[in-house]
Short mmCIF file of C-alpha atoms and ligand atoms in Angstrom, two decimals:
data_model
loop_
_atom_site.label_atom_id
_atom_site.label_comp_id
_atom_site.label_asym_id
_atom_site.label_seq_id
_atom_site.Cartn_x
_atom_site.Cartn_y
_atom_site.Cartn_z
CA UNK R 76 79.21 -113.58 43.77
CA UNK R 77 80.17 -114.95 40.35
CA UNK R 78 83.62 -116.59 40.20
CA UNK R 79 84.42 -115.00 36.87
CA UNK R 80 85.69 -111.90 35.12
CA UNK R 81 84.18 -109.99 32.23
CA UNK R 82 86.41 -108.38 29.61
CA UNK R 83 85.07 -105.78 27.22
CA UNK R 84 86.83 -104.86 23.99
CA UNK R 85 86.25 -101.11 23.93
CA UNK R 86 86.93 -101.00 20.18
CA UNK R 87 83.94 -103.16 19.35
CA UNK R 88 81.92 -103.19 22.59
CA UNK R 89 82.08 -107.01 22.56
CA UNK R 90 82.42 -108.66 25.97
CA UNK R 91 83.29 -112.11 27.20
CA UNK R 92 82.86 -113.68 30.63
CA UNK R 93 85.65 -116.01 31.70
CA UNK R 94 85.32 -118.27 34.77
CA UNK R 95 88.04 -118.15 37.42
CA UNK R 96 89.13 -121.78 37.88
CA UNK R 97 91.79 -122.85 40.44
CA UNK R 98 92.87 -119.23 40.80
CA UNK R 99 93.38 -118.62 37.07
CA UNK R 100 91.56 -117.42 33.98
CA UNK R 101 91.93 -119.23 30.66
CA UNK R 102 94.03 -117.37 28.09
CA UNK R 103 92.40 -119.51 25.38
CA UNK R 104 89.04 -117.95 26.33
CA UNK R 105 90.62 -114.51 26.29
CA UNK R 106 92.00 -115.17 22.80
CA UNK R 107 88.48 -115.86 21.50
CA UNK R 108 87.63 -112.20 22.14
CA UNK R 109 91.04 -110.73 21.40
CA UNK R 110 92.87 -112.80 18.75
CA UNK R 111 96.30 -111.29 18.06
CA UNK R 112 96.38 -109.29 21.30
CA UNK R 113 98.99 -110.94 23.48
CA UNK R 114 99.48 -110.93 27.24
CA UNK R 115 102.57 -108.86 27.91
CA UNK R 116 104.18 -110.68 30.82
CA UNK R 117 108.01 -110.60 30.84
CA UNK R 118 109.56 -113.25 33.10
CA UNK R 119 106.11 -114.91 33.43
CA UNK R 120 105.42 -112.76 36.48
CA UNK R 121 101.65 -113.33 36.27
CA UNK R 122 101.37 -116.32 33.95
CA UNK R 123 100.46 -119.86 35.05
CA UNK R 124 102.08 -122.05 32.38
CA UNK R 125 100.40 -125.28 33.41
CA UNK R 126 98.08 -127.10 35.74
CA UNK R 127 100.22 -129.11 38.14
CA UNK R 128 99.51 -131.54 40.96
CA UNK R 129 103.07 -131.80 42.28
CA UNK R 130 104.04 -128.91 44.56
CA UNK R 131 101.96 -126.25 46.28
CA UNK R 132 103.36 -123.01 47.65
CA UNK R 133 101.55 -120.32 49.57
CA UNK R 134 104.10 -117.52 49.24
CA UNK R 135 102.25 -115.11 51.55
CA UNK R 136 101.90 -117.62 54.36
CA UNK R 137 105.33 -119.22 53.77
CA UNK R 138 103.97 -122.74 53.17
CA UNK R 139 105.30 -125.51 50.95
CA UNK R 140 103.80 -128.94 50.26
CA UNK R 141 104.90 -131.80 47.99
CA UNK R 142 101.85 -133.73 46.76
CA UNK R 143 99.92 -132.33 49.73
CA UNK R 144 102.46 -133.28 52.41
CA UNK R 145 103.87 -130.31 54.37
CA UNK R 146 107.62 -129.89 53.89
CA UNK R 147 108.10 -129.86 57.68
CA UNK R 148 106.62 -133.38 58.02
CA UNK R 149 108.66 -134.74 55.11
CA UNK R 150 111.83 -133.18 56.52
CA UNK R 151 111.17 -134.69 59.92
CA UNK R 152 110.06 -138.16 58.88
CA UNK R 153 110.98 -139.02 55.31
CA UNK R 154 114.10 -139.61 53.23
CA UNK R 155 115.17 -138.03 49.97
CA UNK R 156 114.58 -141.16 47.90
CA UNK R 157 111.10 -141.61 49.37
CA UNK R 158 110.34 -137.95 48.57
CA UNK R 159 111.64 -138.42 45.01
CA UNK R 160 109.26 -141.38 44.64
CA UNK R 161 106.41 -139.25 46.00
CA UNK R 162 107.12 -136.40 43.60
CA UNK R 163 107.30 -138.72 40.60
CA UNK R 164 104.38 -141.01 41.45
CA UNK R 165 102.01 -138.81 43.40
CA UNK R 166 101.75 -141.13 46.41
CA UNK R 167 104.08 -142.28 49.16
CA UNK R 168 105.42 -145.77 48.37
CA UNK R 169 104.42 -148.91 50.26
CA UNK R 170 107.29 -150.64 52.08
CA UNK R 171 107.79 -152.97 49.09
CA UNK R 172 107.65 -150.16 46.53
CA UNK R 173 110.19 -148.18 48.54
CA UNK R 174 112.50 -151.16 48.84
CA UNK R 175 112.34 -151.77 45.06
CA UNK R 176 112.84 -148.06 44.28
CA UNK R 177 115.87 -147.74 46.56
CA UNK R 178 117.29 -150.94 45.05
CA UNK R 179 116.79 -149.64 41.48
CA UNK R 180 118.45 -146.32 42.25
CA UNK R 181 121.32 -147.98 44.13
CA UNK R 182 122.05 -150.30 41.22
CA UNK R 183 122.14 -147.52 38.61
CA UNK R 184 124.69 -145.27 40.27
CA UNK R 185 127.64 -146.36 38.15
CA UNK R 186 128.51 -144.28 35.12
CA UNK R 187 129.89 -145.69 31.88
CA UNK R 188 133.69 -145.79 32.06
CA UNK R 189 133.92 -143.70 28.92
CA UNK R 190 131.95 -140.87 30.58
CA UNK R 191 134.67 -140.72 33.20
CA UNK R 192 137.80 -141.60 31.23
CA UNK R 193 137.19 -139.99 27.88
CA UNK R 194 134.66 -137.32 28.63
CA UNK R 195 135.31 -135.95 32.12
CA UNK R 196 139.06 -136.17 31.76
CA UNK R 197 138.85 -133.99 28.67
CA UNK R 198 138.04 -130.91 30.77
CA UNK R 199 140.62 -128.33 31.68
CA UNK R 200 142.21 -129.09 35.07
CA UNK R 201 140.42 -126.24 36.89
CA UNK R 202 137.01 -126.61 35.20
CA UNK R 203 134.04 -125.44 37.29
CA UNK R 204 132.16 -128.57 38.50
CA UNK R 205 128.82 -127.08 37.46
CA UNK R 206 130.13 -126.62 33.91
CA UNK R 207 131.30 -130.23 33.98
CA UNK R 208 127.92 -131.39 35.30
CA UNK R 209 125.90 -129.53 32.65
CA UNK R 210 128.00 -131.09 29.89
CA UNK R 211 128.17 -134.56 31.45
CA UNK R 212 124.38 -134.76 31.84
CA UNK R 213 123.92 -133.76 28.20
CA UNK R 214 126.56 -136.30 27.16
CA UNK R 215 124.59 -139.12 28.83
CA UNK R 216 122.03 -138.84 26.05
CA UNK R 217 124.68 -140.13 23.64
CA UNK R 218 125.24 -143.17 25.85
CA UNK R 219 121.52 -143.99 26.06
CA UNK R 220 120.13 -143.25 22.58
CA UNK R 221 116.92 -145.17 23.39
CA UNK R 222 116.07 -142.27 25.74
CA UNK R 223 114.57 -140.45 22.75
CA UNK R 224 111.64 -142.84 23.02
CA UNK R 225 109.93 -140.74 25.66
CA UNK R 226 106.47 -142.31 25.27
CA UNK R 227 107.36 -145.93 26.05
CA UNK R 228 106.77 -146.20 29.81
CA UNK R 229 109.54 -148.72 30.59
CA UNK R 230 112.13 -146.71 28.64
CA UNK R 231 111.05 -143.44 30.22
CA UNK R 232 111.20 -145.00 33.69
CA UNK R 233 114.70 -146.34 33.06
CA UNK R 234 116.03 -142.88 32.19
CA UNK R 235 114.39 -141.39 35.30
CA UNK R 236 116.12 -143.99 37.47
CA UNK R 237 119.42 -143.44 35.69
CA UNK R 238 119.31 -139.68 36.04
CA UNK R 239 118.43 -139.65 39.74
CA UNK R 240 120.99 -142.39 40.46
CA UNK R 241 123.88 -141.01 38.41
CA UNK R 242 123.63 -137.35 39.40
CA UNK R 243 125.57 -137.81 42.69
CA UNK R 244 128.18 -139.89 40.88
CA UNK R 245 128.66 -137.23 38.20
CA UNK R 246 128.61 -134.48 40.83
CA UNK R 247 131.29 -136.12 42.96
CA UNK R 248 133.32 -136.99 39.86
CA UNK R 249 133.18 -133.33 38.75
CA UNK R 250 134.49 -132.25 42.14
CA UNK R 251 137.24 -134.87 42.33
CA UNK R 252 138.40 -134.01 38.85
CA UNK R 253 138.44 -130.27 39.52
CA UNK R 254 140.67 -130.75 42.59
CA UNK R 255 142.87 -133.44 41.05
CA UNK R 256 141.62 -136.33 43.21
CA UNK R 257 140.99 -139.83 41.79
CA UNK R 258 137.43 -140.87 40.97
CA UNK R 259 135.66 -142.97 43.62
CA UNK R 260 133.24 -145.68 42.50
CA UNK R 261 129.78 -145.83 44.10
CA UNK R 262 129.44 -148.08 47.17
CA UNK R 263 126.18 -150.02 46.95
CA UNK R 264 126.27 -150.89 50.64
CA UNK R 265 125.62 -147.24 51.52
CA UNK R 266 122.46 -145.13 51.49
CA UNK R 267 121.97 -142.53 48.75
CA UNK R 268 123.34 -139.58 50.79
CA UNK R 269 126.09 -141.67 52.49
CA UNK R 270 127.24 -142.95 49.11
CA UNK R 271 127.46 -139.41 47.80
CA UNK R 272 129.60 -138.33 50.78
CA UNK R 273 131.79 -141.39 50.28
CA UNK R 274 132.34 -140.52 46.60
CA UNK R 275 133.15 -136.95 47.65
CA UNK R 276 135.55 -137.52 50.53
CA UNK R 277 136.96 -141.06 50.47
CA UNK R 278 140.74 -141.14 50.30
CA UNK R 279 142.80 -144.23 51.24
CA UNK R 280 140.38 -146.00 53.60
CA UNK R 281 138.82 -149.21 52.18
CA UNK R 282 135.32 -148.19 53.27
CA UNK R 283 134.23 -144.61 53.99
CA UNK R 284 131.33 -143.93 56.35
CA UNK R 285 130.46 -140.29 56.93
CA UNK R 286 129.24 -139.09 60.32
CA UNK R 287 125.51 -140.09 60.56
CA UNK R 288 124.55 -136.51 61.50
CA UNK R 289 126.12 -135.24 58.27
CA UNK R 290 124.48 -138.01 56.23
CA UNK R 291 121.10 -137.03 57.65
CA UNK R 292 121.83 -133.32 57.06
CA UNK R 293 122.60 -133.94 53.37
CA UNK R 294 119.49 -136.10 53.01
CA UNK R 295 117.39 -133.32 54.58
CA UNK R 296 118.89 -130.67 52.34
CA UNK R 297 118.12 -132.93 49.37
CA UNK R 298 114.49 -133.17 50.55
CA UNK R 299 114.21 -129.38 50.86
CA UNK R 300 115.64 -128.85 47.36
CA UNK R 301 113.78 -131.67 45.62
CA UNK R 302 111.13 -129.47 44.03
CA UNK R 303 109.79 -125.95 43.98
CA UNK R 304 107.12 -125.95 41.25
CA UNK R 305 107.65 -123.69 38.21
CA UNK R 306 111.05 -122.19 39.10
CA UNK R 307 113.57 -121.09 36.49
CA UNK R 308 115.30 -124.47 36.00
CA UNK R 309 112.04 -126.46 36.01
CA UNK R 310 110.73 -124.06 33.40
CA UNK R 311 113.88 -124.67 31.33
CA UNK R 312 113.29 -128.43 31.69
CA UNK R 313 109.69 -128.05 30.56
CA UNK R 314 110.47 -125.74 27.64
CA UNK R 315 113.20 -127.98 26.25
CA UNK R 316 111.21 -131.12 27.07
CA UNK R 317 108.19 -129.71 25.25
CA UNK R 318 110.09 -130.12 21.98
CA UNK R 319 110.33 -133.85 22.87
CA UNK R 320 114.09 -133.71 23.40
CA UNK R 321 115.36 -136.69 25.42
CA UNK R 322 115.38 -136.28 29.24
CA UNK R 323 119.19 -135.99 29.47
CA UNK R 324 119.24 -133.02 27.10
CA UNK R 325 116.31 -131.43 28.93
CA UNK R 326 117.96 -132.02 32.32
CA UNK R 327 121.18 -130.47 31.02
CA UNK R 328 119.22 -127.34 30.11
CA UNK R 329 117.64 -127.28 33.56
CA UNK R 330 121.07 -127.73 35.18
CA UNK R 331 122.38 -124.82 33.11
CA UNK R 332 119.51 -122.64 34.34
CA UNK R 333 120.41 -123.57 37.90
CA UNK R 334 123.97 -122.36 37.36
CA UNK R 335 122.99 -118.67 37.47
CA UNK R 336 123.53 -116.57 40.63
CA UNK R 337 119.86 -115.59 40.81
CA UNK R 338 118.85 -119.24 41.11
CA UNK R 339 121.18 -122.08 42.19
CA UNK R 340 124.18 -119.83 42.57
CA UNK R 341 122.64 -117.68 45.30
CA UNK R 342 124.14 -119.57 48.26
CA UNK R 343 127.61 -119.05 46.84
CA UNK R 344 126.79 -115.35 46.53
CA UNK R 345 125.72 -115.39 50.22
CA UNK R 346 129.09 -116.76 51.35
CA UNK R 347 130.98 -114.26 49.20
CA UNK R 348 128.85 -111.47 50.68
CA UNK R 349 129.47 -112.65 54.27
CA UNK R 350 133.21 -112.87 53.59
CA UNK R 351 133.17 -109.38 52.12
CA UNK R 352 131.37 -108.02 55.20
CA UNK R 353 134.12 -109.68 57.22
CA UNK R 354 133.09 -108.79 60.78
CA UNK R 355 130.07 -108.01 62.94
CA UNK R 356 130.82 -104.26 63.17
CA UNK R 357 130.52 -103.94 59.37
CA UNK R 358 127.00 -105.39 59.21
CA UNK R 359 125.05 -102.12 59.79
CA UNK R 360 127.06 -100.34 57.07
CA UNK R 361 126.45 -103.20 54.69
CA UNK R 362 122.68 -103.12 55.32
CA UNK R 363 122.76 -99.36 54.72
CA UNK R 364 124.55 -99.80 51.39
CA UNK R 365 121.95 -102.36 50.25
CA UNK R 366 119.19 -99.87 51.12
CA UNK R 367 121.00 -97.23 49.06
CA UNK R 368 120.75 -99.59 46.09
CA UNK R 369 124.43 -100.62 46.11
CA UNK R 370 123.85 -104.35 45.63
CA UNK R 371 121.44 -106.86 47.07
CA UNK R 372 121.25 -108.77 50.30
CA UNK R 373 121.94 -112.22 48.88
CA UNK R 374 119.81 -115.01 50.29
CA UNK R 375 116.96 -112.59 50.88
CA UNK R 376 113.80 -112.14 48.84
CA UNK R 377 111.94 -114.55 46.60
CA UNK R 378 109.64 -114.28 43.62
CA UNK R 379 106.98 -116.38 45.37
CA UNK R 380 107.66 -116.19 49.12
CA UNK R 381 106.64 -112.91 50.67
CA UNK R 382 107.21 -114.40 54.11
CA UNK R 383 109.94 -116.46 55.80
CA UNK R 384 110.81 -119.29 53.39
CA UNK R 385 109.67 -122.45 55.27
CA UNK R 386 112.78 -124.24 54.00
CA UNK R 387 115.04 -121.58 55.53
CA UNK R 388 113.56 -122.34 58.98
CA UNK R 389 114.41 -126.03 58.64
CA UNK R 390 117.88 -125.24 57.26
CA UNK R 391 118.58 -123.14 60.34
CA UNK R 392 117.90 -126.20 62.54
CA UNK R 393 120.06 -128.42 60.33
CA UNK R 394 122.89 -125.89 60.63
CA UNK R 395 122.96 -126.24 64.41
CA UNK R 396 123.26 -130.04 64.17
CA UNK R 397 125.97 -129.89 61.50
CA UNK R 398 128.01 -127.34 63.44
CA UNK R 399 127.98 -129.69 66.45
CA UNK R 400 130.00 -132.10 64.29
CA UNK R 401 132.06 -129.73 62.15
CA UNK R 402 132.46 -126.78 64.52
CA UNK R 403 130.65 -123.49 63.95
CA UNK R 404 131.12 -121.72 60.65
CA UNK R 405 132.74 -118.42 61.67
CA UNK R 406 130.49 -116.58 59.18
CA UNK R 407 127.37 -117.69 61.07
CA UNK R 408 127.41 -114.76 63.50
CA UNK R 409 127.56 -112.27 60.65
CA UNK R 410 124.64 -114.04 58.96
CA UNK R 411 122.56 -113.99 62.14
CA UNK R 412 123.29 -110.29 62.70
CA UNK R 413 122.35 -109.50 59.09
CA UNK R 414 119.12 -111.42 59.48
CA UNK R 415 118.31 -109.65 62.75
CA UNK R 416 118.90 -106.17 61.28
CA UNK R 417 117.06 -106.87 58.03
CA UNK R 418 114.01 -108.37 59.72
CA UNK R 419 113.71 -105.23 61.87
CA UNK R 420 114.25 -102.77 59.01
CA UNK R 421 111.36 -101.15 57.16
CA UNK R 422 113.17 -101.38 53.78
CA UNK R 423 113.11 -105.18 53.93
CA UNK R 424 109.83 -105.52 55.84
CA UNK R 425 107.87 -103.26 53.46
CA UNK R 426 109.20 -105.19 50.43
CA UNK R 427 108.48 -108.50 52.17
CA UNK R 428 112.11 -109.59 51.89
CA UNK R 429 112.82 -112.56 54.17
CA UNK R 430 115.62 -115.12 54.23
CA UNK R 431 115.24 -117.72 51.50
CA UNK R 432 116.54 -121.29 51.51
CA UNK R 433 119.96 -120.15 50.32
CA UNK R 434 120.68 -117.83 53.21
CA UNK R 435 121.96 -120.63 55.47
CA UNK R 436 122.68 -123.56 53.14
CA UNK R 437 126.06 -122.20 52.02
CA UNK R 438 127.20 -121.98 55.64
CA UNK R 439 126.37 -125.66 56.13
CA UNK R 440 128.03 -126.79 52.91
CA UNK R 441 131.12 -124.76 53.70
CA UNK R 442 131.36 -126.21 57.22
CA UNK R 443 131.09 -129.70 55.71
CA UNK R 444 134.05 -128.97 53.44
CA UNK R 445 132.32 -128.40 50.11
CA UNK R 446 134.02 -125.76 47.97
CA UNK R 447 131.71 -122.96 46.86
CA UNK R 448 131.77 -124.14 43.26
CA UNK R 449 129.96 -127.27 44.43
CA UNK R 450 126.98 -125.42 45.93
CA UNK R 451 124.86 -125.32 42.76
CA UNK R 452 125.88 -128.91 42.06
CA UNK R 453 124.48 -129.88 45.47
CA UNK R 454 121.23 -128.22 44.45
CA UNK R 455 121.09 -130.02 41.08
CA UNK R 456 121.34 -133.52 42.59
CA UNK R 457 117.95 -133.51 44.36
CA UNK R 458 116.24 -131.06 42.00
CA UNK R 459 116.64 -133.66 39.25
CA UNK R 460 113.73 -135.54 40.84
CA UNK R 461 111.53 -132.43 40.67
CA UNK R 462 112.55 -131.69 37.08
CA UNK R 463 111.67 -135.24 36.06
CA UNK R 464 108.35 -135.16 37.92
CA UNK R 465 107.34 -132.00 36.03
CA UNK R 466 108.66 -133.35 32.73
CA UNK R 467 106.60 -136.54 33.19
CA UNK R 468 103.51 -134.58 34.18
CA UNK R 469 103.91 -132.33 31.14
CA UNK R 470 104.24 -135.24 28.71
CA UNK R 471 101.26 -137.01 30.28
CA UNK R 472 99.20 -133.85 29.81
CA UNK R 473 99.84 -134.08 26.06
CA UNK R 474 101.33 -130.59 26.17
CA UNK R 475 102.19 -128.54 23.12
CA UNK R 476 105.63 -127.17 22.30
CA UNK R 477 106.41 -124.07 24.40
CA UNK R 478 106.37 -121.12 22.07
CA UNK R 479 105.55 -117.70 23.55
CA UNK R 480 104.74 -114.58 21.53
CA UNK R 481 106.41 -111.17 21.59
CA UNK R 482 105.42 -107.55 21.14
CA UNK R 483 107.65 -106.38 18.30
CA UNK R 484 109.18 -102.94 18.94
CA UNK R 485 111.90 -102.90 16.25
CA UNK R 486 112.22 -101.05 12.97
CA UNK R 487 109.39 -101.15 10.40
CA UNK R 488 110.19 -102.73 7.00
CA UNK R 489 113.19 -101.15 5.30
CA UNK R 490 115.45 -101.96 2.35
CA UNK R 491 118.94 -103.39 2.55
CA UNK R 492 121.72 -100.87 1.88
CA UNK R 493 125.03 -102.21 0.51
CA UNK R 494 127.94 -101.72 2.92
CA UNK R 495 129.69 -99.31 0.51
CA UNK R 496 126.71 -96.93 0.73
CA UNK R 497 126.29 -96.96 4.53
N1 LIG M 716 118.16 -107.25 48.60
C1 LIG M 716 117.73 -105.97 48.54
N2 LIG M 716 116.63 -105.59 47.89
C2 LIG M 716 115.95 -106.55 47.25
C3 LIG M 716 116.32 -107.91 47.27
C4 LIG M 716 117.47 -108.23 48.01
N3 LIG M 716 117.89 -109.50 48.06
N4 LIG M 716 115.43 -108.64 46.57
C5 LIG M 716 114.53 -107.77 46.11
N5 LIG M 716 114.84 -106.51 46.53
C6 LIG M 716 114.05 -105.29 46.28
C7 LIG M 716 114.22 -104.80 44.87
O1 LIG M 716 115.28 -103.88 44.77
C8 LIG M 716 112.88 -104.19 44.60
O2 LIG M 716 112.84 -102.94 45.26
P1 LIG M 716 112.06 -101.68 44.57
O3 LIG M 716 110.62 -102.10 44.59
O4 LIG M 716 112.39 -100.53 45.45
O5 LIG M 716 112.62 -101.57 43.19
C9 LIG M 716 111.90 -105.10 45.35
O6 LIG M 716 112.67 -105.65 46.43
C10 LIG M 716 111.32 -106.23 44.49
O7 LIG M 716 112.41 -106.92 43.89
P2 LIG M 716 112.32 -107.69 42.50
O8 LIG M 716 113.69 -107.75 41.90
O9 LIG M 716 111.23 -107.10 41.67
O10 LIG M 716 111.85 -109.12 42.96
P3 LIG M 716 111.91 -110.45 42.08
O11 LIG M 716 110.74 -111.24 42.47
O12 LIG M 716 112.08 -110.13 40.65
O13 LIG M 716 113.28 -111.11 42.55
C11 LIG M 716 114.87 -112.49 43.58
C12 LIG M 716 113.38 -112.24 43.33
C13 LIG M 716 115.04 -113.82 44.32
C14 LIG M 716 115.60 -112.64 42.22
C15 LIG M 716 115.44 -111.31 44.39
O14 LIG M 716 114.79 -111.19 45.62
C16 LIG M 716 116.95 -111.42 44.59
O15 LIG M 716 117.74 -111.00 43.71
N6 LIG M 716 117.40 -112.00 45.75
C17 LIG M 716 118.81 -112.20 45.98
C18 LIG M 716 119.26 -113.46 45.25
C19 LIG M 716 118.74 -114.72 45.94
O16 LIG M 716 118.82 -114.85 47.14
N7 LIG M 716 118.25 -115.68 45.13
C20 LIG M 716 117.81 -116.97 45.62
C21 LIG M 716 116.36 -117.19 45.44
S1 LIG M 716 115.78 -118.63 46.34
C22 LIG M 716 116.48 -119.97 45.54
C23 LIG M 716 115.83 -120.31 44.25
O17 LIG M 716 114.60 -120.45 44.17
O18 LIG M 716 116.57 -120.48 43.29
#
């Protein structure tokens, strides 16, 4: 059987055969037959915007791989910084490469004093940390003007290191500022996740060491959130990056995309939903109201996964370990009951709505003491590595500026009428 499709233009009878390659058909081939007839595909539901060798998802089977490595193996055996290296470079590092990479990241965690003193302190006292983060990442481009030189490998590499290294520092600074706590400088004697927790929670002690189980949990959550192919924020990164903006400006756009409740804000929405449900007896009524179209079951459903999100399974295991240290989040029982009812209900089953990664992450973050406003910030820290991997891949592919078409449905040409005659 031929691996191709044939399209016939019924107006002219002309036909064209297009091969199916890697699961897609070339729109450029299509355009040869039908110039000026555009694919109508709002929200890119059926459009592959690129070839990519970074992350593979089988949404029907619920499988996720970074550079060919199953997420379960990386979660069990790797660390976030090793995974970031893998995403960016395509291969796992040798021991020496890993040592150098960790050293580089560790020694770029400090932010310019003016970012903190002049810039961060300019925000209103109760500013949302995600709003602070979006602006602070964009502001970094003014501190590193050489970043515009995106085609000089050493300069590009330096900005990648800076962004991955400084994200936790900016994130923790945004939190500390929004709760009126003094800024904590990075501690180079700590690992990447332990340093982040130190910058978050350190108070008067000379050296802060978080519980190792919580350090590992944060590192695991960073691994699970490091990349997810062409999601909304990665697409924002690629679209802005395609105009050859510097990586800080592109990352700020990606961070902004992550701010929305349908993307990085979903775990906050889950906690708010669980609090609103309030108790186990209210769960059946809540499920009923969702089925009647009165709101959504937050943390359920995914554009790509039509099966249990493989990350959600791992998050469930992490939750158990975290709760052993922090005590159980009282909302957990409501979440488990919701999951049980939804997974047995035809409304959710027939629409292939399963828990996604966000269903349990908020419970963990909350138990660890993170305020809800920090949840999307916690997502942005590791996703920066994925954004940068896709940005690099896009530039190396010699991509063109992203510029979709539209189907115009507005008024035909008409003449301007002066306001006095309208
Ligand atoms: N609760 C109830 N019904 C739902 C839900 C839900 N969470 N999600 C989808 N549906 C229904 C929807 O009403 C529609 O039903 P019908 O066919 O009768 O109109 C059907 O399922 C298909 O929904 P859709 O909106 O066409 O699906 P989508 O692919 O556009 O949306 C989604 C994907 C993630 C935006 C959506 O499932 C949703 O809003 N989920 C809740 C928010 C959430 O958890 N987001 C986190 C996503 S994972 C993290 C990330 O990648 O950022």
